[in-house]
Amino acid sequence: MNTALTMETTPEQVCCEPSDRPVLNAADAQESARILKALSDPNRLRLLSIVKAGEGGESCVCDLTEPLDLGQPTVSHHLKILVDAGLLEREKRGTWAYYSLVPGALEKAASIITGL
């Protein structure tokens, strides 16, 4: 027969102490998820890379469809997601739109992960 010793515990011993470390609130979690979702697509990562590597840190939308081998509507959809997430800025010049990285956006995205 197997005999195990049991100890009486008080309610204070059953529950652990709450952490005093800050946690992500609901609004910050929502914003962080939007940024991370935008980064979770390989085509959007490639777009960010192309824009960042572009002359002067910007790229014309006309130069973004061919490298991805995607149609213009699909590229525009991905660019809109990146703009809405605060990762890219869009500037209209005549007929064309030019995209550039939002200053500090990639550092903010990195800090979301390292700050968890």
CSV table of N, CA and C in Angstrom, one decimal:
chain,number,residue,atom,x,y,z
A,1,MET,N,0.8,-1.2,0.0
A,1,MET,CA,0.0,0.0,0.0
A,1,MET,C,0.9,1.2,0.0
A,2,ASN,N,0.5,2.2,-0.8
A,2,ASN,CA,1.3,3.5,-0.9
A,2,ASN,C,0.6,4.5,0.0
A,3,THR,N,1.4,5.0,1.0
A,3,THR,CA,0.9,6.0,1.9
A,3,THR,C,1.6,7.3,1.6
A,4,ALA,N,0.8,8.4,1.3
A,4,ALA,CA,1.4,9.7,1.0
A,4,ALA,C,1.0,10.6,2.2
A,5,LEU,N,1.9,11.4,2.6
A,5,LEU,CA,1.7,12.4,3.6
A,5,LEU,C,1.0,13.6,3.0
A,6,THR,N,0.0,14.1,3.6
A,6,THR,CA,-0.7,15.3,3.2
A,6,THR,C,-0.5,16.4,4.3
A,7,MET,N,-0.4,17.6,3.8
A,7,MET,CA,-0.2,18.7,4.7
A,7,MET,C,-1.4,19.6,4.6
A,8,GLU,N,-1.9,20.1,5.7
A,8,GLU,CA,-3.0,21.1,5.6
A,8,GLU,C,-2.4,22.4,5.1
A,9,THR,N,-3.1,23.1,4.2
A,9,THR,CA,-2.7,24.4,3.7
A,9,THR,C,-3.7,25.4,4.0
A,10,THR,N,-3.2,26.6,4.2
A,10,THR,CA,-4.1,27.8,4.5
A,10,THR,C,-4.4,28.4,3.2
A,11,PRO,N,-5.5,29.2,3.1
A,11,PRO,CA,-5.8,29.9,1.8
A,11,PRO,C,-4.6,30.8,1.3
A,12,GLU,N,-3.9,31.4,2.2
A,12,GLU,CA,-2.8,32.2,1.9
A,12,GLU,C,-1.7,31.4,1.1
A,13,GLN,N,-1.5,30.1,1.5
A,13,GLN,CA,-0.5,29.3,0.9
A,13,GLN,C,-0.9,28.8,-0.5
A,14,VAL,N,-2.2,28.7,-0.7
A,14,VAL,CA,-2.7,28.1,-2.0
A,14,VAL,C,-2.5,29.1,-3.1
A,15,CYS,N,-2.8,30.3,-2.9
A,15,CYS,CA,-2.7,31.3,-4.0
A,15,CYS,C,-1.3,32.0,-4.0
A,16,CYS,N,-0.8,32.2,-5.1
A,16,CYS,CA,0.5,32.9,-5.2
A,16,CYS,C,0.3,34.4,-5.1
A,17,GLU,N,1.4,35.1,-4.8
A,17,GLU,CA,1.3,36.5,-4.7
A,17,GLU,C,1.3,37.2,-6.1
A,18,PRO,N,0.5,38.2,-6.2
A,18,PRO,CA,0.4,38.8,-7.6
A,18,PRO,C,1.8,39.5,-7.9
A,19,SER,N,2.1,39.5,-9.1
A,19,SER,CA,3.4,40.1,-9.6
A,19,SER,C,3.2,41.6,-9.5
A,20,ASP,N,4.4,42.2,-9.2
A,20,ASP,CA,4.4,43.7,-9.2
A,20,ASP,C,4.9,44.2,-10.6
A,21,ARG,N,5.2,43.3,-11.5
A,21,ARG,CA,5.6,43.7,-12.8
A,21,ARG,C,4.4,44.2,-13.7
A,22,PRO,N,4.7,45.3,-14.4
A,22,PRO,CA,3.5,45.8,-15.3
A,22,PRO,C,3.1,44.8,-16.3
A,23,VAL,N,1.9,44.8,-16.6
A,23,VAL,CA,1.3,43.9,-17.7
A,23,VAL,C,0.7,44.8,-18.8
A,24,LEU,N,0.5,44.2,-19.9
A,24,LEU,CA,0.0,44.9,-21.1
A,24,LEU,C,-1.5,45.1,-20.9
A,25,ASN,N,-2.0,46.3,-21.0
A,25,ASN,CA,-3.4,46.5,-20.8
A,25,ASN,C,-4.1,46.2,-22.2
A,26,ALA,N,-5.4,46.2,-22.2
A,26,ALA,CA,-6.2,45.7,-23.3
A,26,ALA,C,-6.0,46.6,-24.6
A,27,ALA,N,-5.9,47.9,-24.4
A,27,ALA,CA,-5.7,48.8,-25.5
A,27,ALA,C,-4.3,48.7,-26.1
A,28,ASP,N,-3.3,48.6,-25.3
A,28,ASP,CA,-2.0,48.4,-25.8
A,28,ASP,C,-1.8,47.0,-26.4
A,29,ALA,N,-2.5,46.0,-25.9
A,29,ALA,CA,-2.4,44.7,-26.5
A,29,ALA,C,-3.1,44.7,-27.9
A,30,GLN,N,-4.2,45.4,-28.1
A,30,GLN,CA,-4.8,45.6,-29.3
A,30,GLN,C,-3.9,46.3,-30.4
A,31,GLU,N,-3.3,47.4,-30.0
A,31,GLU,CA,-2.4,48.1,-30.8
A,31,GLU,C,-1.2,47.2,-31.2
A,32,SER,N,-0.6,46.5,-30.2
A,32,SER,CA,0.5,45.7,-30.5
A,32,SER,C,0.2,44.6,-31.4
A,33,ALA,N,-1.0,44.0,-31.3
A,33,ALA,CA,-1.4,42.9,-32.2
A,33,ALA,C,-1.6,43.4,-33.6
A,34,ARG,N,-2.1,44.6,-33.8
A,34,ARG,CA,-2.2,45.2,-35.1
A,34,ARG,C,-0.9,45.3,-35.8
A,35,ILE,N,0.1,45.8,-35.1
A,35,ILE,CA,1.5,45.9,-35.6
A,35,ILE,C,2.0,44.5,-36.0
A,36,LEU,N,1.9,43.6,-35.0
A,36,LEU,CA,2.5,42.3,-35.2
A,36,LEU,C,1.8,41.5,-36.3
A,37,LYS,N,0.5,41.7,-36.5
A,37,LYS,CA,-0.3,41.1,-37.6
A,37,LYS,C,0.2,41.6,-38.9
A,38,ALA,N,0.5,42.9,-39.0
A,38,ALA,CA,1.0,43.5,-40.2
A,38,ALA,C,2.3,42.9,-40.6
A,39,LEU,N,3.1,42.6,-39.6
A,39,LEU,CA,4.5,42.0,-39.8
A,39,LEU,C,4.4,40.5,-40.1
A,40,SER,N,3.3,39.9,-39.9
A,40,SER,CA,3.2,38.4,-40.0
A,40,SER,C,3.1,37.9,-41.4
A,41,ASP,N,3.0,38.7,-42.4
A,41,ASP,CA,2.9,38.3,-43.7
A,41,ASP,C,4.2,38.4,-44.5
A,42,PRO,N,4.7,37.4,-45.2
A,42,PRO,CA,6.0,37.4,-45.9
A,42,PRO,C,6.0,38.5,-47.0
A,43,ASN,N,4.9,38.8,-47.6
A,43,ASN,CA,4.9,39.8,-48.7
A,43,ASN,C,5.0,41.2,-48.0
A,44,ARG,N,4.4,41.4,-46.9
A,44,ARG,CA,4.5,42.7,-46.2
A,44,ARG,C,6.0,42.9,-45.7
A,45,LEU,N,6.6,41.8,-45.2
A,45,LEU,CA,8.0,41.9,-44.7
A,45,LEU,C,8.9,42.3,-45.9
A,46,ARG,N,8.6,41.7,-47.1
A,46,ARG,CA,9.4,42.0,-48.3
A,46,ARG,C,9.2,43.5,-48.7
A,47,LEU,N,7.9,43.9,-48.6
A,47,LEU,CA,7.7,45.3,-48.9
A,47,LEU,C,8.4,46.3,-48.0
A,48,LEU,N,8.4,46.0,-46.7
A,48,LEU,CA,9.2,46.8,-45.8
A,48,LEU,C,10.7,46.8,-46.2
A,49,SER,N,11.2,45.7,-46.5
A,49,SER,CA,12.6,45.6,-46.9
A,49,SER,C,12.9,46.4,-48.1
A,50,ILE,N,12.0,46.3,-49.1
A,50,ILE,CA,12.2,47.0,-50.4
A,50,ILE,C,12.2,48.5,-50.2
A,51,VAL,N,11.2,48.9,-49.4
A,51,VAL,CA,11.1,50.4,-49.1
A,51,VAL,C,12.3,50.9,-48.3
A,52,LYS,N,12.7,50.2,-47.3
A,52,LYS,CA,13.8,50.6,-46.5
A,52,LYS,C,15.1,50.6,-47.4
A,53,ALA,N,15.3,49.7,-48.3
A,53,ALA,CA,16.5,49.7,-49.1
A,53,ALA,C,16.4,50.7,-50.3
A,54,GLY,N,15.2,51.3,-50.5
A,54,GLY,CA,15.1,52.2,-51.6
A,54,GLY,C,15.9,53.4,-51.5
A,55,GLU,N,16.2,54.1,-52.6
A,55,GLU,CA,17.0,55.3,-52.6
A,55,GLU,C,16.3,56.4,-51.7
A,56,GLY,N,17.0,56.9,-50.8
A,56,GLY,CA,16.5,57.8,-49.8
A,56,GLY,C,15.5,57.2,-48.8
A,57,GLY,N,15.5,55.9,-48.8
A,57,GLY,CA,14.6,55.2,-47.8
A,57,GLY,C,13.1,55.2,-48.2
A,58,GLU,N,12.9,55.4,-49.5
A,58,GLU,CA,11.5,55.4,-50.0
A,58,GLU,C,11.4,54.7,-51.3
A,59,SER,N,10.2,54.3,-51.7
A,59,SER,CA,9.9,53.6,-52.9
A,59,SER,C,8.6,54.0,-53.5
A,60,CYS,N,8.6,54.1,-54.8
A,60,CYS,CA,7.3,54.4,-55.5
A,60,CYS,C,6.5,53.2,-55.6
A,61,VAL,N,5.2,53.3,-55.5
A,61,VAL,CA,4.4,52.1,-55.6
A,61,VAL,C,4.6,51.4,-57.0
A,62,CYS,N,5.0,52.1,-58.0
A,62,CYS,CA,5.2,51.5,-59.3
A,62,CYS,C,6.4,50.6,-59.3
A,63,ASP,N,7.3,50.7,-58.3
A,63,ASP,CA,8.5,49.8,-58.2
A,63,ASP,C,8.2,48.7,-57.3
A,64,LEU,N,7.1,48.5,-56.7
A,64,LEU,CA,6.8,47.5,-55.7
A,64,LEU,C,6.1,46.2,-56.2
A,65,THR,N,5.4,46.3,-57.4
A,65,THR,CA,4.7,45.2,-57.8
A,65,THR,C,5.6,44.1,-58.4
A,66,GLU,N,6.5,44.5,-59.3
A,66,GLU,CA,7.4,43.5,-60.0
A,66,GLU,C,8.2,42.6,-59.0
A,67,PRO,N,8.9,43.2,-58.0
A,67,PRO,CA,9.7,42.3,-57.2
A,67,PRO,C,8.9,41.3,-56.4
A,68,LEU,N,7.7,41.5,-56.1
A,68,LEU,CA,6.8,40.6,-55.4
A,68,LEU,C,6.1,39.6,-56.3
A,69,ASP,N,6.1,39.9,-57.6
A,69,ASP,CA,5.3,39.2,-58.6
A,69,ASP,C,3.8,39.1,-58.2
A,70,LEU,N,3.3,40.2,-57.7
A,70,LEU,CA,1.9,40.3,-57.3
A,70,LEU,C,1.3,41.4,-58.1
A,71,GLY,N,0.0,41.3,-58.3
A,71,GLY,CA,-0.8,42.4,-58.9
A,71,GLY,C,-0.8,43.6,-58.1
A,72,GLN,N,-1.1,44.7,-58.8
A,72,GLN,CA,-1.2,46.0,-58.2
A,72,GLN,C,-2.2,46.1,-57.1
A,73,PRO,N,-3.4,45.5,-57.2
A,73,PRO,CA,-4.4,45.6,-56.2
A,73,PRO,C,-3.9,44.9,-54.9
A,74,THR,N,-3.2,43.7,-55.1
A,74,THR,CA,-2.7,43.0,-53.9
A,74,THR,C,-1.6,43.8,-53.2
A,75,VAL,N,-0.7,44.3,-54.0
A,75,VAL,CA,0.3,45.1,-53.4
A,75,VAL,C,-0.3,46.3,-52.6
A,76,SER,N,-1.2,47.0,-53.2
A,76,SER,CA,-1.9,48.1,-52.6
A,76,SER,C,-2.6,47.7,-51.3
A,77,HIS,N,-3.2,46.5,-51.3
A,77,HIS,CA,-3.8,46.0,-50.1
A,77,HIS,C,-2.8,45.8,-48.9
A,78,HIS,N,-1.6,45.2,-49.3
A,78,HIS,CA,-0.6,45.0,-48.3
A,78,HIS,C,0.0,46.4,-47.8
A,79,LEU,N,0.2,47.3,-48.7
A,79,LEU,CA,0.7,48.6,-48.3
A,79,LEU,C,-0.3,49.3,-47.4
A,80,LYS,N,-1.6,49.2,-47.6
A,80,LYS,CA,-2.6,49.9,-46.8
A,80,LYS,C,-2.5,49.3,-45.4
A,81,ILE,N,-2.3,48.0,-45.2
A,81,ILE,CA,-2.2,47.4,-43.9
A,81,ILE,C,-1.0,47.9,-43.2
A,82,LEU,N,0.1,48.0,-43.9
A,82,LEU,CA,1.4,48.6,-43.3
A,82,LEU,C,1.2,50.0,-42.9
A,83,VAL,N,0.5,50.8,-43.7
A,83,VAL,CA,0.3,52.2,-43.4
A,83,VAL,C,-0.7,52.3,-42.1
A,84,ASP,N,-1.7,51.5,-42.2
A,84,ASP,CA,-2.7,51.5,-41.0
A,84,ASP,C,-2.0,51.1,-39.7
A,85,ALA,N,-1.0,50.2,-39.8
A,85,ALA,CA,-0.3,49.7,-38.6
A,85,ALA,C,0.7,50.7,-38.1
A,86,GLY,N,0.9,51.8,-38.9
A,86,GLY,CA,1.9,52.8,-38.5
A,86,GLY,C,3.3,52.5,-38.8
A,87,LEU,N,3.5,51.6,-39.8
A,87,LEU,CA,4.9,51.2,-40.2
A,87,LEU,C,5.4,51.9,-41.4
A,88,LEU,N,4.5,52.3,-42.3
A,88,LEU,CA,4.8,53.0,-43.5
A,88,LEU,C,4.0,54.3,-43.6
A,89,GLU,N,4.7,55.3,-44.2
A,89,GLU,CA,4.0,56.6,-44.5
A,89,GLU,C,3.8,56.6,-46.0
A,90,ARG,N,2.7,57.2,-46.5
A,90,ARG,CA,2.4,57.3,-47.9
A,90,ARG,C,2.3,58.8,-48.2
A,91,GLU,N,3.0,59.2,-49.3
A,91,GLU,CA,3.0,60.5,-49.8
A,91,GLU,C,2.7,60.5,-51.3
A,92,LYS,N,1.6,61.2,-51.7
A,92,LYS,CA,1.2,61.3,-53.0
A,92,LYS,C,2.0,62.4,-53.8
A,93,ARG,N,2.6,62.0,-54.9
A,93,ARG,CA,3.3,63.0,-55.8
A,93,ARG,C,2.8,62.8,-57.2
A,94,GLY,N,1.9,63.7,-57.6
A,94,GLY,CA,1.3,63.6,-58.9
A,94,GLY,C,0.5,62.3,-59.0
A,95,THR,N,0.8,61.5,-60.0
A,95,THR,CA,0.0,60.2,-60.2
A,95,THR,C,0.4,59.1,-59.2
A,96,TRP,N,1.7,59.2,-58.7
A,96,TRP,CA,2.3,58.1,-58.0
A,96,TRP,C,2.2,58.3,-56.5
A,97,ALA,N,2.2,57.2,-55.7
A,97,ALA,CA,2.4,57.3,-54.3
A,97,ALA,C,3.7,56.8,-53.9
A,98,TYR,N,4.4,57.4,-53.0
A,98,TYR,CA,5.7,57.0,-52.5
A,98,TYR,C,5.6,56.6,-51.0
A,99,TYR,N,6.2,55.5,-50.7
A,99,TYR,CA,6.2,55.0,-49.4
A,99,TYR,C,7.5,55.0,-48.7
A,100,SER,N,7.5,55.3,-47.4
A,100,SER,CA,8.7,55.4,-46.6
A,100,SER,C,8.4,54.8,-45.2
A,101,LEU,N,9.4,54.4,-44.5
A,101,LEU,CA,9.2,53.9,-43.2
A,101,LEU,C,8.9,55.0,-42.2
A,102,VAL,N,8.0,54.8,-41.3
A,102,VAL,CA,7.7,55.8,-40.2
A,102,VAL,C,9.0,55.7,-39.3
A,103,PRO,N,9.6,56.9,-39.0
A,103,PRO,CA,10.7,56.9,-38.1
A,103,PRO,C,10.4,56.2,-36.8
A,104,GLY,N,11.2,55.3,-36.4
A,104,GLY,CA,11.1,54.6,-35.1
A,104,GLY,C,10.1,53.4,-35.2
A,105,ALA,N,9.4,53.2,-36.3
A,105,ALA,CA,8.4,52.1,-36.3
A,105,ALA,C,8.9,50.7,-36.1
A,106,LEU,N,10.1,50.4,-36.7
A,106,LEU,CA,10.6,49.1,-36.6
A,106,LEU,C,11.2,48.9,-35.2
A,107,GLU,N,11.7,50.0,-34.6
A,107,GLU,CA,12.2,49.9,-33.2
A,107,GLU,C,11.0,49.7,-32.2
A,108,LYS,N,9.9,50.3,-32.6
A,108,LYS,CA,8.7,50.1,-31.7
A,108,LYS,C,8.2,48.7,-31.8
A,109,ALA,N,8.2,48.1,-33.0
A,109,ALA,CA,7.8,46.7,-33.2
A,109,ALA,C,8.7,45.8,-32.4
A,110,ALA,N,10.0,46.1,-32.5
A,110,ALA,CA,10.9,45.2,-31.7
A,110,ALA,C,10.7,45.4,-30.2
A,111,SER,N,10.4,46.6,-29.7
A,111,SER,CA,10.2,46.8,-28.3
A,111,SER,C,8.9,46.1,-27.8
A,112,ILE,N,7.9,45.9,-28.7
A,112,ILE,CA,6.7,45.2,-28.4
A,112,ILE,C,7.0,43.8,-27.9
A,113,ILE,N,7.9,43.1,-28.7
A,113,ILE,CA,8.3,41.8,-28.4
A,113,ILE,C,9.2,41.7,-27.2
A,114,THR,N,10.2,42.6,-27.1
A,114,THR,CA,11.1,42.5,-26.0
A,114,THR,C,10.5,43.0,-24.7
A,115,GLY,N,9.4,43.8,-24.8
A,115,GLY,CA,8.8,44.3,-23.6
A,115,GLY,C,7.8,43.4,-22.9
A,116,LEU,N,7.5,42.2,-23.5
A,116,LEU,CA,6.5,41.3,-23.0
A,116,LEU,C,7.1,40.6,-21.7
